[in-house]
Amino acid sequence: MTTTSTDPKVQQWVNLAQQLRVDSIRCTTAAGSGHPTSSMSAADLMAVLLTGYLHYDFDAPKNPNNDHLIFSKGHASPLLYSLYKAAGAITDEELLTLRKFGSRLEGHPTPILPWVDVATGSLGQGLPIGVGVALAGKYLDKLPYHIWVLLGDSEVAEGSVWEAFDHASYYKLDNLVAILDVNRLGQRGETMHGWNTTLYAERAEAFGWNAIVIDGHNFDEINQAFAKAAKPDGKPTVIIAKTEKGKGVSFLENKEGWHGKALNKQQEEQALNELDHVRSQTFPVQKPENLQPAPEAAKKALELPTYDGKEAVATRKAYGDALKALGAANPDVVVLDGEVSNSTFADEFARAYPDRFFEQFIAEQQLVASAIGMSVRHKIPFASTFAAFFSRAYDFIRMAAISHANIRLSGSHAGVSIGEDGPSQMALEDLAMMRAVYGSTVLYPSDANQTVQLVAAMAEHDGIVYMRTTREKTPVIYTPEEEFMVGGSKVVHQSDKDVVTIVAAGITLHEALQAYEQLKSQKIMARVIDAYSIKPIDEETLMLAADEAGNKIVVVEDHWPEGGLGDAVLEAFTMRNGPIPDVVKLAVQSMPGSGTPAELMEEAGIGANHIVQAVRVLVRKA
Amino acid sequence: MTTTSTDPKVQQWVNLAQQLRVDSIRCTTAAGSGHPTSSMSAADLMAVLLTGYLHYDFDAPKNPNNDHLIFSKGHASPLLYSLYKAAGAITDEELLTLRKFGSRLEGHPTPILPWVDVATGSLGQGLPIGVGVALAGKYLDKLPYHIWVLLGDSEVAEGSVWEAFDHASYYKLDNLVAILDVNRLGQRGETMHGWNTTLYAERAEAFGWNAIVIDGHNFDEINQAFAKAAKPDGKPTVIIAKTEKGKGVSFLENKEGWHGKALNKQQEEQALNELDHVRSQTFPVQKPENLQPAPEAAKKALELPTYDGKEAVATRKAYGDALKALGAANPDVVVLDGEVSNSTFADEFARAYPDRFFEQFIAEQQLVASAIGMSVRHKIPFASTFAAFFSRAYDFIRMAAISHANIRLSGSHAGVSIGEDGPSQMALEDLAMMRAVYGSTVLYPSDANQTVQLVAAMAEHDGIVYMRTTREKTPVIYTPEEEFMVGGSKVVHQSDKDVVTIVAAGITLHEALQAYEQLKSQKIMARVIDAYSIKPIDEETLMLAADEAGNKIVVVEDHWPEGGLGDAVLEAFTMRNGPIPDVVKLAVQSMPGSGTPAELMEEAGIGANHIVQAVRVLVRKA
């Protein structure tokens, strides 16, 4: 806005930027809430991007050549939606439905809108996900599209942003441009570093990026910055723009106390007067070249590995074997790992298909974010680390569900049965965490042949799909011919004399099978169910077991009592509004230390002997 | 080890470092697992620290003047335990119990050992927690102790490490020294940046730290670096030490394939030959000066605010009011917030007691880590942000339980009832997440008078204590005289004609109360329980209600169905091995969008009308 140029291009930017400001105010005032001032600071930046640099076909959001525009500062959604209006994608009428019940224009952007790649609004996620999209663009699609990520200055305090900076330069993502809107003011006052744009530039450069510091309201500087940033030179670029929050309206500009506040009608009138007038002009956006993504190897029939049962096999090993088989069959399968691929066995895929393996180092937020970015580009990402360390990325997983992302996560080393490493490495809350994700699928196989089938099913399954694998080698109890599916279970033992059902999964199934033999020798017949699909759980089989086996169930799991297999079994009954059988939950009730797997299972009360004891107490009560 | 000095101090370091290497090998070989090579790379660094710079009274680990030594690279525990032996704190015999069942020497350090401040082993946590301890040292205790944090190079990929770098310089923590052991090799190969110590230095300096690059096996350089780092100059210091993994043993030094592997007996013999011999020398460690922590204002009687019920009050507002009252009464209470204190109402405390308020900006991992660090120094920390954003710090919360930390977390803006902001801002998994933390307490008040009593109870309660607060203003339904406690509940309505029980908490209690009136007018008497203590839940009252009110329960919650209040109610019954009543769970079953709180509660099926309907169906079944 400091430009007085008569250049028609500049005049167009001025007009567009003013329209974006006007619309950001109008829609938030109509909503009675929202973030007009955080939108206004970035209006000049986005005006130049939309008409000068973005390549996007708004009529064909699935065009693989489209650029990607991610608002990491999701609260600036009024600006994003105003951009969509300026591009002709939505009407002024729809714009004014912002934040209303049933509107596609939610308080923070979600992919209900076809031009939105991912949900944002939890700060510090847009850039890491942009890194994932950029990895796909540069190394898989091999298309020249750009990823433009608008960041707020407050969110640069998030460590996840620095994981993204680190990875973007490591992977030479020169298709990625971050635009940092340094408007100085956070929610409750000044940000950590105010207008210290030099500091931001030094940090970005130390992290291997090009940094361009500009006045974010000077169109010439903005234009030159974008021109430079758009040219690939082996490095990602961040444009660090000094801006004013509320820019363009005298009583909002750089004023505290205006974060996340809509103007009332009188204030709106005053603001619109200053901004000249309401307009609904449509501005031209360049369409992308019509190129084809890098040719993919043809899909082949999947040939899963099989296990003959002569040797015990860890399910994590079977996971790695299955990944490799999937890699051979389907060129869309990509694998990411958090620097533990020799433990998760993702290294089998890495060795076989190095071009589709992306090392994410000890940075679990970026690990999940990269998977989400791959999902944006319709790849089939599998991301693995120790199960406990997905807790580092829980906010990303939560948001991935809002993003409708299709990602597969595999956590190895779960539960006390990992043994000597101690509790920091033991996932004992992963099932609770993953079950409480909208639309998630949670799998926990007990056997190698079962694992490979479920890994194959994961590739075909939408949403957030999590598999817990086991560190220890366990007996192979199923033949390669037996079938396993999402939502299924396996009745391993049953008879018409069953008086109780034991439900187990993963490592505890093997304890349950030992318990079965002990109980049988004591003339107590137990049905044993392998509930390998924890969410969705096989309600039918559980109902039938309750009916046929004395309405008594013992559930045993290597997990805290809260939120795991036991609660999943109860859920099956409460959701049907049916009567609930007597359920006893065996779970880990005290903080484990180090020890052998057997010692720790025994100590935790989830070994075979404890199952036998629990069954005997429950049956005696009858 | 490159020194050939005859200086007795240097000779002592050489001797100590070799003993540390020998012991790191011996204890892991005895354990059959563990991380000898990651210990050996830092042995020279720690030898100089222990005898030259650490001030610590191993006989009095609670001495407030002690330095703090945190192994952020927790897998180097053999080195830490070998240091304890060298300081005379543990015997050689105990050292050789490493990783054995029942030993205090777990695979990764935990505070079962009195000299360990916090559990580590999830990488990238030691430094953020060190920042918390350093904040306490500089601004609260006002004692000259140092915080020494040993970091691995792999873990610098964690964003949380950069949150810590950012905060440490912002708060001028010159009592904090990070020692970065750049041994180049991660678990499965080279780290992201190998031996590029210049890169690490540039990043640290850009983040406002002093950076000293040294050869981590040159005692003169190590000594000079520590001498410089120990002098306060307004900035934290990182010593960036180029080292070799497995240093000191020819077949281990800088070799791939040796991460996390113990030597076998034959290898051990060969290694010990190279390292000269086994020794069990005790080395002198300087004791700290005997100073007193900054004098605290005397404790005063707690005067909690009261609410007369004339106006509706949001429980988040009551939280802020109560914090301020606690601040007046108890000088140990400190408050931290994630840059949303005007939403969580932590700003009331910040204004009243600015010296005990620590702004943590949009960095939730650091927010929780700072609270843990404050807990190490026996403060009473309360940390707040939007409930959804604690998911960003779940790994820190998980580890805090292993650390026996006493921290209080408060999450505002929970559930669909926040309204227009949309799902990114709606915590719908926080109860599941927090319940699945070992030994945690989970509170969810419905009323302002209740809230302030529970906030007071939090201050007195150990472990991880979480309170969910509500954004919307809700009616004040209790008098200031009524009593509420951890583990309690409140029966709001009961009669001898009750045929069903409605269990609610927080926002849904108000819906339940409306449903009660509707049902009453239809001649259906319901007991209404306010289950404000979700963990531990009031089993007695629930049992009694089941007995007296038709063995039918409707639970209603503003949360996903998994792991929340409904499961807590079921837990009460399954844990007692008693018969389970008919339980219907009303919870959020589909992804919400934007809308008014009332619209979204209705849409989610957790409003008064849905409760009435669910009760009618359940009762009709009888």
PDB file of N, CA, C and O in Angstrom, chain B residues 12 32 55 86 96 114 126 218 235 242 264 275 289 291 319 332 335 343 355 381 477 515 547 558 565 568 574 585:
ATOM      1  N   GLN B  12      43.889 -37.127  36.058  1.00  0.00           N
ATOM      2  CA  GLN B  12      42.673 -37.572  36.741  1.00  0.00           C
ATOM      3  C   GLN B  12      41.511 -37.731  35.745  1.00  0.00           C
ATOM      4  O   GLN B  12      40.765 -38.691  35.804  1.00  0.00           O
ATOM      5  N   GLY B  32      23.309 -57.612  29.048  1.00  0.00           N
ATOM      6  CA  GLY B  32      22.991 -58.235  27.756  1.00  0.00           C
ATOM      7  C   GLY B  32      22.286 -57.294  26.806  1.00  0.00           C
ATOM      8  O   GLY B  32      21.830 -57.682  25.731  1.00  0.00           O
ATOM      9  N   HIS B  55      28.681 -28.980  40.814  1.00  0.00           N
ATOM     10  CA  HIS B  55      28.597 -28.771  42.258  1.00  0.00           C
ATOM     11  C   HIS B  55      27.394 -29.553  42.758  1.00  0.00           C
ATOM     12  O   HIS B  55      26.251 -29.195  42.447  1.00  0.00           O
ATOM     13  N   ALA B  86      31.440 -43.443  40.150  1.00  0.00           N
ATOM     14  CA  ALA B  86      32.691 -42.693  40.316  1.00  0.00           C
ATOM     15  C   ALA B  86      32.564 -41.642  41.412  1.00  0.00           C
ATOM     16  O   ALA B  86      33.546 -41.284  42.065  1.00  0.00           O
ATOM     17  N   LEU B  96      26.241 -53.222  38.314  1.00  0.00           N
ATOM     18  CA  LEU B  96      26.090 -54.419  37.478  1.00  0.00           C
ATOM     19  C   LEU B  96      24.675 -55.006  37.524  1.00  0.00           C
ATOM     20  O   LEU B  96      24.403 -56.029  36.906  1.00  0.00           O
ATOM     21  N   PRO B 114      17.665 -41.108  43.402  1.00  0.00           N
ATOM     22  CA  PRO B 114      17.455 -39.777  43.991  1.00  0.00           C
ATOM     23  C   PRO B 114      18.232 -38.653  43.298  1.00  0.00           C
ATOM     24  O   PRO B 114      17.920 -37.489  43.518  1.00  0.00           O
ATOM     25  N   GLY B 126      14.976 -33.535  27.554  1.00  0.00           N
ATOM     26  CA  GLY B 126      15.841 -33.092  28.648  1.00  0.00           C
ATOM     27  C   GLY B 126      16.130 -31.606  28.594  1.00  0.00           C
ATOM     28  O   GLY B 126      16.113 -30.918  29.630  1.00  0.00           O
ATOM     29  N   ASN B 218      39.419 -33.822  23.583  1.00  0.00           N
ATOM     30  CA  ASN B 218      40.600 -33.032  23.953  1.00  0.00           C
ATOM     31  C   ASN B 218      40.312 -32.338  25.280  1.00  0.00           C
ATOM     32  O   ASN B 218      39.483 -31.425  25.354  1.00  0.00           O
ATOM     33  N   LYS B 235      23.487 -15.128  28.595  1.00  0.00           N
ATOM     34  CA  LYS B 235      23.055 -16.047  27.531  1.00  0.00           C
ATOM     35  C   LYS B 235      23.316 -17.487  27.952  1.00  0.00           C
ATOM     36  O   LYS B 235      24.327 -17.774  28.599  1.00  0.00           O
ATOM     37  N   LYS B 242      32.648 -32.398  18.985  1.00  0.00           N
ATOM     38  CA  LYS B 242      32.818 -33.460  17.988  1.00  0.00           C
ATOM     39  C   LYS B 242      33.414 -34.670  18.697  1.00  0.00           C
ATOM     40  O   LYS B 242      34.483 -34.576  19.307  1.00  0.00           O
ATOM     41  N   ASN B 264      29.513 -58.846  23.742  1.00  0.00           N
ATOM     42  CA  ASN B 264      29.491 -60.151  24.395  1.00  0.00           C
ATOM     43  C   ASN B 264      30.748 -60.293  25.256  1.00  0.00           C
ATOM     44  O   ASN B 264      31.608 -59.405  25.270  1.00  0.00           O
ATOM     45  N   LEU B 275      41.287 -50.727  27.056  1.00  0.00           N
ATOM     46  CA  LEU B 275      41.042 -49.618  27.999  1.00  0.00           C
ATOM     47  C   LEU B 275      41.860 -49.783  29.273  1.00  0.00           C
ATOM     48  O   LEU B 275      41.630 -49.104  30.267  1.00  0.00           O
ATOM     49  N   GLU B 289      27.853 -24.315  47.424  1.00  0.00           N
ATOM     50  CA  GLU B 289      27.792 -23.388  48.553  1.00  0.00           C
ATOM     51  C   GLU B 289      26.492 -23.593  49.304  1.00  0.00           C
ATOM     52  O   GLU B 289      25.500 -24.040  48.727  1.00  0.00           O
ATOM     53  N   LEU B 291      23.755 -21.872  50.361  1.00  0.00           N
ATOM     54  CA  LEU B 291      22.953 -20.646  50.301  1.00  0.00           C
ATOM     55  C   LEU B 291      21.478 -20.981  50.539  1.00  0.00           C
ATOM     56  O   LEU B 291      21.065 -22.130  50.464  1.00  0.00           O
ATOM     57  N   TYR B 319     -11.560 -20.437  36.887  1.00  0.00           N
ATOM     58  CA  TYR B 319     -10.190 -20.971  36.988  1.00  0.00           C
ATOM     59  C   TYR B 319      -9.200 -19.820  37.209  1.00  0.00           C
ATOM     60  O   TYR B 319      -8.352 -19.873  38.106  1.00  0.00           O
ATOM     61  N   ASP B 332       4.534 -20.500  46.439  1.00  0.00           N
ATOM     62  CA  ASP B 332       5.080 -21.552  45.583  1.00  0.00           C
ATOM     63  C   ASP B 332       4.273 -21.742  44.297  1.00  0.00           C
ATOM     64  O   ASP B 332       4.717 -22.455  43.389  1.00  0.00           O
ATOM     65  N   VAL B 335       2.545 -19.896  37.472  1.00  0.00           N
ATOM     66  CA  VAL B 335       1.616 -20.105  36.361  1.00  0.00           C
ATOM     67  C   VAL B 335       2.336 -19.929  35.038  1.00  0.00           C
ATOM     68  O   VAL B 335       3.163 -19.011  34.888  1.00  0.00           O
ATOM     69  N   SER B 343      -7.626 -15.985  27.138  1.00  0.00           N
ATOM     70  CA  SER B 343      -8.706 -16.958  26.924  1.00  0.00           C
ATOM     71  C   SER B 343      -8.822 -17.943  28.080  1.00  0.00           C
ATOM     72  O   SER B 343      -9.921 -18.347  28.453  1.00  0.00           O
ATOM     73  N   ASP B 355       5.879 -11.779  38.623  1.00  0.00           N
ATOM     74  CA  ASP B 355       7.165 -12.453  38.856  1.00  0.00           C
ATOM     75  C   ASP B 355       7.031 -13.969  38.890  1.00  0.00           C
ATOM     76  O   ASP B 355       8.034 -14.682  38.816  1.00  0.00           O
ATOM     77  N   PRO B 381       3.350 -25.734  39.834  1.00  0.00           N
ATOM     78  CA  PRO B 381       3.060 -25.118  38.536  1.00  0.00           C
ATOM     79  C   PRO B 381       1.664 -25.453  38.004  1.00  0.00           C
ATOM     80  O   PRO B 381       1.215 -26.594  38.071  1.00  0.00           O
ATOM     81  N   ILE B 477     -24.765 -23.072  39.752  1.00  0.00           N
ATOM     82  CA  ILE B 477     -25.815 -23.904  40.339  1.00  0.00           C
ATOM     83  C   ILE B 477     -25.515 -24.321  41.775  1.00  0.00           C
ATOM     84  O   ILE B 477     -26.377 -24.873  42.445  1.00  0.00           O
ATOM     85  N   ALA B 515     -32.918 -31.691  30.808  1.00  0.00           N
ATOM     86  CA  ALA B 515     -33.571 -32.967  30.495  1.00  0.00           C
ATOM     87  C   ALA B 515     -34.349 -33.475  31.707  1.00  0.00           C
ATOM     88  O   ALA B 515     -35.463 -34.001  31.570  1.00  0.00           O
ATOM     89  N   ASP B 547     -28.032 -49.224  41.773  1.00  0.00           N
ATOM     90  CA  ASP B 547     -28.905 -50.040  42.631  1.00  0.00           C
ATOM     91  C   ASP B 547     -30.280 -49.410  42.798  1.00  0.00           C
ATOM     92  O   ASP B 547     -31.300 -50.091  42.730  1.00  0.00           O
ATOM     93  N   ASP B 558     -19.376 -34.184  26.050  1.00  0.00           N
ATOM     94  CA  ASP B 558     -18.965 -33.400  24.887  1.00  0.00           C
ATOM     95  C   ASP B 558     -17.544 -33.849  24.510  1.00  0.00           C
ATOM     96  O   ASP B 558     -16.557 -33.132  24.727  1.00  0.00           O
ATOM     97  N   LEU B 565     -15.906 -39.683  29.626  1.00  0.00           N
ATOM     98  CA  LEU B 565     -16.712 -39.896  30.826  1.00  0.00           C
ATOM     99  C   LEU B 565     -17.457 -41.230  30.790  1.00  0.00           C
ATOM    100  O   LEU B 565     -17.545 -41.929  31.812  1.00  0.00           O
ATOM    101  N   ALA B 568     -15.219 -43.886  31.727  1.00  0.00           N
ATOM    102  CA  ALA B 568     -14.869 -43.763  33.148  1.00  0.00           C
ATOM    103  C   ALA B 568     -15.968 -44.374  34.012  1.00  0.00           C
ATOM    104  O   ALA B 568     -15.696 -45.041  35.016  1.00  0.00           O
ATOM    105  N   THR B 574     -16.524 -52.198  36.015  1.00  0.00           N
ATOM    106  CA  THR B 574     -15.684 -53.353  35.667  1.00  0.00           C
ATOM    107  C   THR B 574     -14.579 -53.560  36.686  1.00  0.00           C
ATOM    108  O   THR B 574     -14.178 -54.686  36.950  1.00  0.00           O
ATOM    109  N   LYS B 585     -24.257 -44.500  26.143  1.00  0.00           N
ATOM    110  CA  LYS B 585     -23.323 -43.378  26.060  1.00  0.00           C
ATOM    111  C   LYS B 585     -23.770 -42.404  24.972  1.00  0.00           C
ATOM    112  O   LYS B 585     -23.882 -42.779  23.818  1.00  0.00           O
TER     113      LYS B 585
END
